[in-house]
mmCIF file of the C-alpha atoms, coordinates in Angstrom:
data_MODEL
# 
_entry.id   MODEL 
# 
loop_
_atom_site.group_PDB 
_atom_site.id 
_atom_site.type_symbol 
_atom_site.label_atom_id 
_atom_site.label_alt_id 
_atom_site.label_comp_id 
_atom_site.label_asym_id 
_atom_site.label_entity_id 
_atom_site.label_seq_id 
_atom_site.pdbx_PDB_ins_code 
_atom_site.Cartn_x 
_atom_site.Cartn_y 
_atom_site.Cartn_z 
_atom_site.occupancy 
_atom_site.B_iso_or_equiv 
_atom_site.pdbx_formal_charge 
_atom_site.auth_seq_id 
_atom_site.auth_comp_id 
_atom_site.auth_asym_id 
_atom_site.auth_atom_id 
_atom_site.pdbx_PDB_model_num 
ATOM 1  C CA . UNK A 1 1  ? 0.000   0.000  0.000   1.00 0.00 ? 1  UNK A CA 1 
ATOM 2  C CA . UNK A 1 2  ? 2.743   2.472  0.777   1.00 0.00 ? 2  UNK A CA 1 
ATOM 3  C CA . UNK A 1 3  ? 4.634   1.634  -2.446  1.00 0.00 ? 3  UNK A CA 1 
ATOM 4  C CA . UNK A 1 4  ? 1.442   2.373  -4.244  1.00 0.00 ? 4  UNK A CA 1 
ATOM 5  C CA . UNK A 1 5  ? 1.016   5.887  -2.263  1.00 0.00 ? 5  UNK A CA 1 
ATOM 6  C CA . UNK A 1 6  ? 4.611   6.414  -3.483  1.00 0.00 ? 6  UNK A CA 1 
ATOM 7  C CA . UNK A 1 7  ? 4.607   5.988  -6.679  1.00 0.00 ? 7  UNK A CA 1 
ATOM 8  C CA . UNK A 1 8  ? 1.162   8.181  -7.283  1.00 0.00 ? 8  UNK A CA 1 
ATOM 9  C CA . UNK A 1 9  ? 3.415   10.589 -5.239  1.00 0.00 ? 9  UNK A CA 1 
ATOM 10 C CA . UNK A 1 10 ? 6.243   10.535 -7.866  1.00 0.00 ? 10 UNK A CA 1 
ATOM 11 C CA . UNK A 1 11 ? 3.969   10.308 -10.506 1.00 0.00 ? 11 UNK A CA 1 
ATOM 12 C CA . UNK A 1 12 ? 2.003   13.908 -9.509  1.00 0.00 ? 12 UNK A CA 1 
ATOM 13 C CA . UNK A 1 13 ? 5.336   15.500 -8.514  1.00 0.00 ? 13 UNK A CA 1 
ATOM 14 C CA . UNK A 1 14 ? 6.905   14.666 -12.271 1.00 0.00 ? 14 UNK A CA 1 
ATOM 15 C CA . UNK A 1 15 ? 3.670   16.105 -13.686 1.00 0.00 ? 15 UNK A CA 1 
ATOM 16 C CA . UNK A 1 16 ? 3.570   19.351 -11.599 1.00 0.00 ? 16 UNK A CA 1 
ATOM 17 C CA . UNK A 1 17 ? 7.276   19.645 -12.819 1.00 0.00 ? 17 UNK A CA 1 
ATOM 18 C CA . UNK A 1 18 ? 6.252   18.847 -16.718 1.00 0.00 ? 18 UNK A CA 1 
ATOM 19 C CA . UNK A 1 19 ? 3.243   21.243 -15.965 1.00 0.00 ? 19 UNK A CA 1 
ATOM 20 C CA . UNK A 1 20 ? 5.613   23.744 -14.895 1.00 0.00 ? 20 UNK A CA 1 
ATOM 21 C CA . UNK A 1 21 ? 7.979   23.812 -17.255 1.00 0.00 ? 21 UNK A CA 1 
ATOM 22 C CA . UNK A 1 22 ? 5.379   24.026 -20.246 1.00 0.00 ? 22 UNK A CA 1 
ATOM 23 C CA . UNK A 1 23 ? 3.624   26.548 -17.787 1.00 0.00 ? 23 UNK A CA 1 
ATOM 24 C CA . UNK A 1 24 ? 7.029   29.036 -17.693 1.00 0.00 ? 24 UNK A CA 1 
ATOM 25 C CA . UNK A 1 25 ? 8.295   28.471 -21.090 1.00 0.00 ? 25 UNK A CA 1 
ATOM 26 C CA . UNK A 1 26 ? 4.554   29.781 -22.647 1.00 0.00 ? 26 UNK A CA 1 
ATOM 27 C CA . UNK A 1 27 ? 4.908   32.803 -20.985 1.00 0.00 ? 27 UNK A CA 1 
ATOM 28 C CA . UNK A 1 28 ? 5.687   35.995 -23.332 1.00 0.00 ? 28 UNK A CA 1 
ATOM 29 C CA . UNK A 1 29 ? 8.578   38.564 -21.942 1.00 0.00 ? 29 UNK A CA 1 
ATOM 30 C CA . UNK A 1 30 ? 8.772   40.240 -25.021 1.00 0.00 ? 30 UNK A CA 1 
ATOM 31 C CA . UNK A 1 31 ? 7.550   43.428 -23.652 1.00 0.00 ? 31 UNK A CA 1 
ATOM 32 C CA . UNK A 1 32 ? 10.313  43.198 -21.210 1.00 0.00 ? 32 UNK A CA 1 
ATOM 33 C CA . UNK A 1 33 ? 12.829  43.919 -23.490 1.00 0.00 ? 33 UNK A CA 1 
ATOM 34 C CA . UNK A 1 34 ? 10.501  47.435 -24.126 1.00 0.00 ? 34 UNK A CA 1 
ATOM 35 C CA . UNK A 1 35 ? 11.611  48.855 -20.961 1.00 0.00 ? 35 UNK A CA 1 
ATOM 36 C CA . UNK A 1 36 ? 14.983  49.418 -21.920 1.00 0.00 ? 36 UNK A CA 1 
ATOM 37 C CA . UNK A 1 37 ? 13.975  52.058 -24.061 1.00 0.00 ? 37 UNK A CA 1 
ATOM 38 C CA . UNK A 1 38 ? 11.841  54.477 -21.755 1.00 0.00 ? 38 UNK A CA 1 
ATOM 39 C CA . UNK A 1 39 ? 12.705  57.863 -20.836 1.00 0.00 ? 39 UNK A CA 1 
ATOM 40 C CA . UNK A 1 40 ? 13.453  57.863 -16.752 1.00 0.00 ? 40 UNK A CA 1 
ATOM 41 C CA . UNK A 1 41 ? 10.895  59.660 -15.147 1.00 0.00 ? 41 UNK A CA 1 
ATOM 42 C CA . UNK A 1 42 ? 11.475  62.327 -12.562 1.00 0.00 ? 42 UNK A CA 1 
ATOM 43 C CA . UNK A 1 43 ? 8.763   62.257 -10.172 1.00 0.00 ? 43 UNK A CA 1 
ATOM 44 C CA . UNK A 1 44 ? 7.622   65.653 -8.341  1.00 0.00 ? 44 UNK A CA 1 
ATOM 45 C CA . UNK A 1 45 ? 4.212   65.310 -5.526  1.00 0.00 ? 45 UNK A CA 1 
ATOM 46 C CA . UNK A 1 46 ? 2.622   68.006 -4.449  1.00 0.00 ? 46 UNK A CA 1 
ATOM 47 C CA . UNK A 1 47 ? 2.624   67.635 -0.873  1.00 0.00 ? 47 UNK A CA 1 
ATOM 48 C CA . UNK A 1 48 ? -0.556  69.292 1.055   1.00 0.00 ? 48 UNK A CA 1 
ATOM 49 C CA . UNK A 1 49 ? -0.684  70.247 4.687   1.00 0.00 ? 49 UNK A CA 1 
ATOM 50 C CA . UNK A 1 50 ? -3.669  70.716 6.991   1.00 0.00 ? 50 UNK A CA 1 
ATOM 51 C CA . UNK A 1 51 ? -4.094  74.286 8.220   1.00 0.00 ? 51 UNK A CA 1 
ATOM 52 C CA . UNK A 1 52 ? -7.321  73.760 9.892   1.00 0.00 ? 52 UNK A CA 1 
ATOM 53 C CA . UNK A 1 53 ? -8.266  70.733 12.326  1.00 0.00 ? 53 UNK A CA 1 
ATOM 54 C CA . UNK A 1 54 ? -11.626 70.724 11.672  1.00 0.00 ? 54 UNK A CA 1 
ATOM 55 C CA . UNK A 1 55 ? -14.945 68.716 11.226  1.00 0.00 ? 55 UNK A CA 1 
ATOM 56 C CA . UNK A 1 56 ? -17.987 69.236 9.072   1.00 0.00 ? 56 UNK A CA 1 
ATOM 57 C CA . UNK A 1 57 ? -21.213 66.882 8.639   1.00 0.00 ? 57 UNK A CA 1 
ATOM 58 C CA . UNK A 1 58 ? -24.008 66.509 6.431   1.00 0.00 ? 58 UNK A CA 1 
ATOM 59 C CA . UNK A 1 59 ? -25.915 68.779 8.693   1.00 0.00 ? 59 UNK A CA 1 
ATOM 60 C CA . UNK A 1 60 ? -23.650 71.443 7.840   1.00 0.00 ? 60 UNK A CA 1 
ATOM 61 C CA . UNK A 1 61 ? -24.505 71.041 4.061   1.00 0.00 ? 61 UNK A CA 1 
ATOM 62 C CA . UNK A 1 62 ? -27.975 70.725 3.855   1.00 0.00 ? 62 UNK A CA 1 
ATOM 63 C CA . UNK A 1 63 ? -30.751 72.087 6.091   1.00 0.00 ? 63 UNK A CA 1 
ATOM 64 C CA . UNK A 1 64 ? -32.187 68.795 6.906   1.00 0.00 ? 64 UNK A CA 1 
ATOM 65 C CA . UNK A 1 65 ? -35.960 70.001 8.164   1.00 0.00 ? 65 UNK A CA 1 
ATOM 66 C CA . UNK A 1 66 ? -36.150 71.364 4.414   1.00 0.00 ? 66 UNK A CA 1 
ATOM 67 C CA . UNK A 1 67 ? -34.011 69.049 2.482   1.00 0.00 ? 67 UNK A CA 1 
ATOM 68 C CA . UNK A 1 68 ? -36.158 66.716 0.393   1.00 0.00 ? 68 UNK A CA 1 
ATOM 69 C CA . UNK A 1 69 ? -33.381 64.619 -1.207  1.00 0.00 ? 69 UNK A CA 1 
ATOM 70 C CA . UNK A 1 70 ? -31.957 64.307 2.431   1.00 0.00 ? 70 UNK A CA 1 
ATOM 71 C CA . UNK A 1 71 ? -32.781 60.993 4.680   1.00 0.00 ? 71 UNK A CA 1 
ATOM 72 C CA . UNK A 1 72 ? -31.345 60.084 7.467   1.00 0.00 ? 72 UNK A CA 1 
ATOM 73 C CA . UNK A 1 73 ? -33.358 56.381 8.895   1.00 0.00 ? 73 UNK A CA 1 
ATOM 74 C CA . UNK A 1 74 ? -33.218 55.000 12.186  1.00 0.00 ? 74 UNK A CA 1 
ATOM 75 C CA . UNK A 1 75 ? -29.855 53.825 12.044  1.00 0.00 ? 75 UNK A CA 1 
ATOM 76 C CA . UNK A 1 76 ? -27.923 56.461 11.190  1.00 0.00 ? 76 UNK A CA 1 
ATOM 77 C CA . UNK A 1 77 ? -27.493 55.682 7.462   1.00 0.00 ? 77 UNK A CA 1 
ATOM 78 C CA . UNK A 1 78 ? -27.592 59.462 5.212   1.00 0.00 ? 78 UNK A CA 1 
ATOM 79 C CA . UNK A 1 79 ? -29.703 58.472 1.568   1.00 0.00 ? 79 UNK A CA 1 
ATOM 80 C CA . UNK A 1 80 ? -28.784 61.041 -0.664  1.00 0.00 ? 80 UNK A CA 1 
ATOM 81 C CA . UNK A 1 81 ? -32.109 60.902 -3.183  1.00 0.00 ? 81 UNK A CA 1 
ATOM 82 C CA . UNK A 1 82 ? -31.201 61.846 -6.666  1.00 0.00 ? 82 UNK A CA 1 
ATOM 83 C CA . UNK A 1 83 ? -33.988 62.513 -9.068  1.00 0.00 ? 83 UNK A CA 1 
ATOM 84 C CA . UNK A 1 84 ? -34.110 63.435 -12.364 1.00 0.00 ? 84 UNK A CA 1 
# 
């Protein structure tokens, strides 16, 4: 029984490997050899900094009593009702 168990073993293992190989030597690098050729890029961020610590709701936006596209439901959970 184990010499059976083996030699499935060996026999999935050489597979995997044949899989493999067949699996790597499909793929395409062709655009690889591409990247030679691009300009180097210089990159620049704009960096922002808070100047205010400060915090605004949906309440602040909308007046809430008059608001028809406005809902707020039992749990907490703002609709925003679009319709046109």
């Amino acid at each position: 029984m184990q010499q059976h168990l083996l030699q499935r073993a060996n026999w999935l293992a050489g597979l995997m490997l044949i899989l493999a190989v067949f699996g790597l030597k499909s793929c395409d690098h062709s655009y690889i050899e591409g990247l030679d050729d691009l300009e180097d890029y210089n990159y620049s961020p704009v960096v922002a900094i808070p100047l205010v610590d400060s915090e605004m709701s949906i309440e602040d936006l909308f007046d809430l009593e008059e608001e028809e596209n406005v809902e707020i439901d039992q749990e907490d959970l703002i609709k925003l009702i679009y319709s046109g």
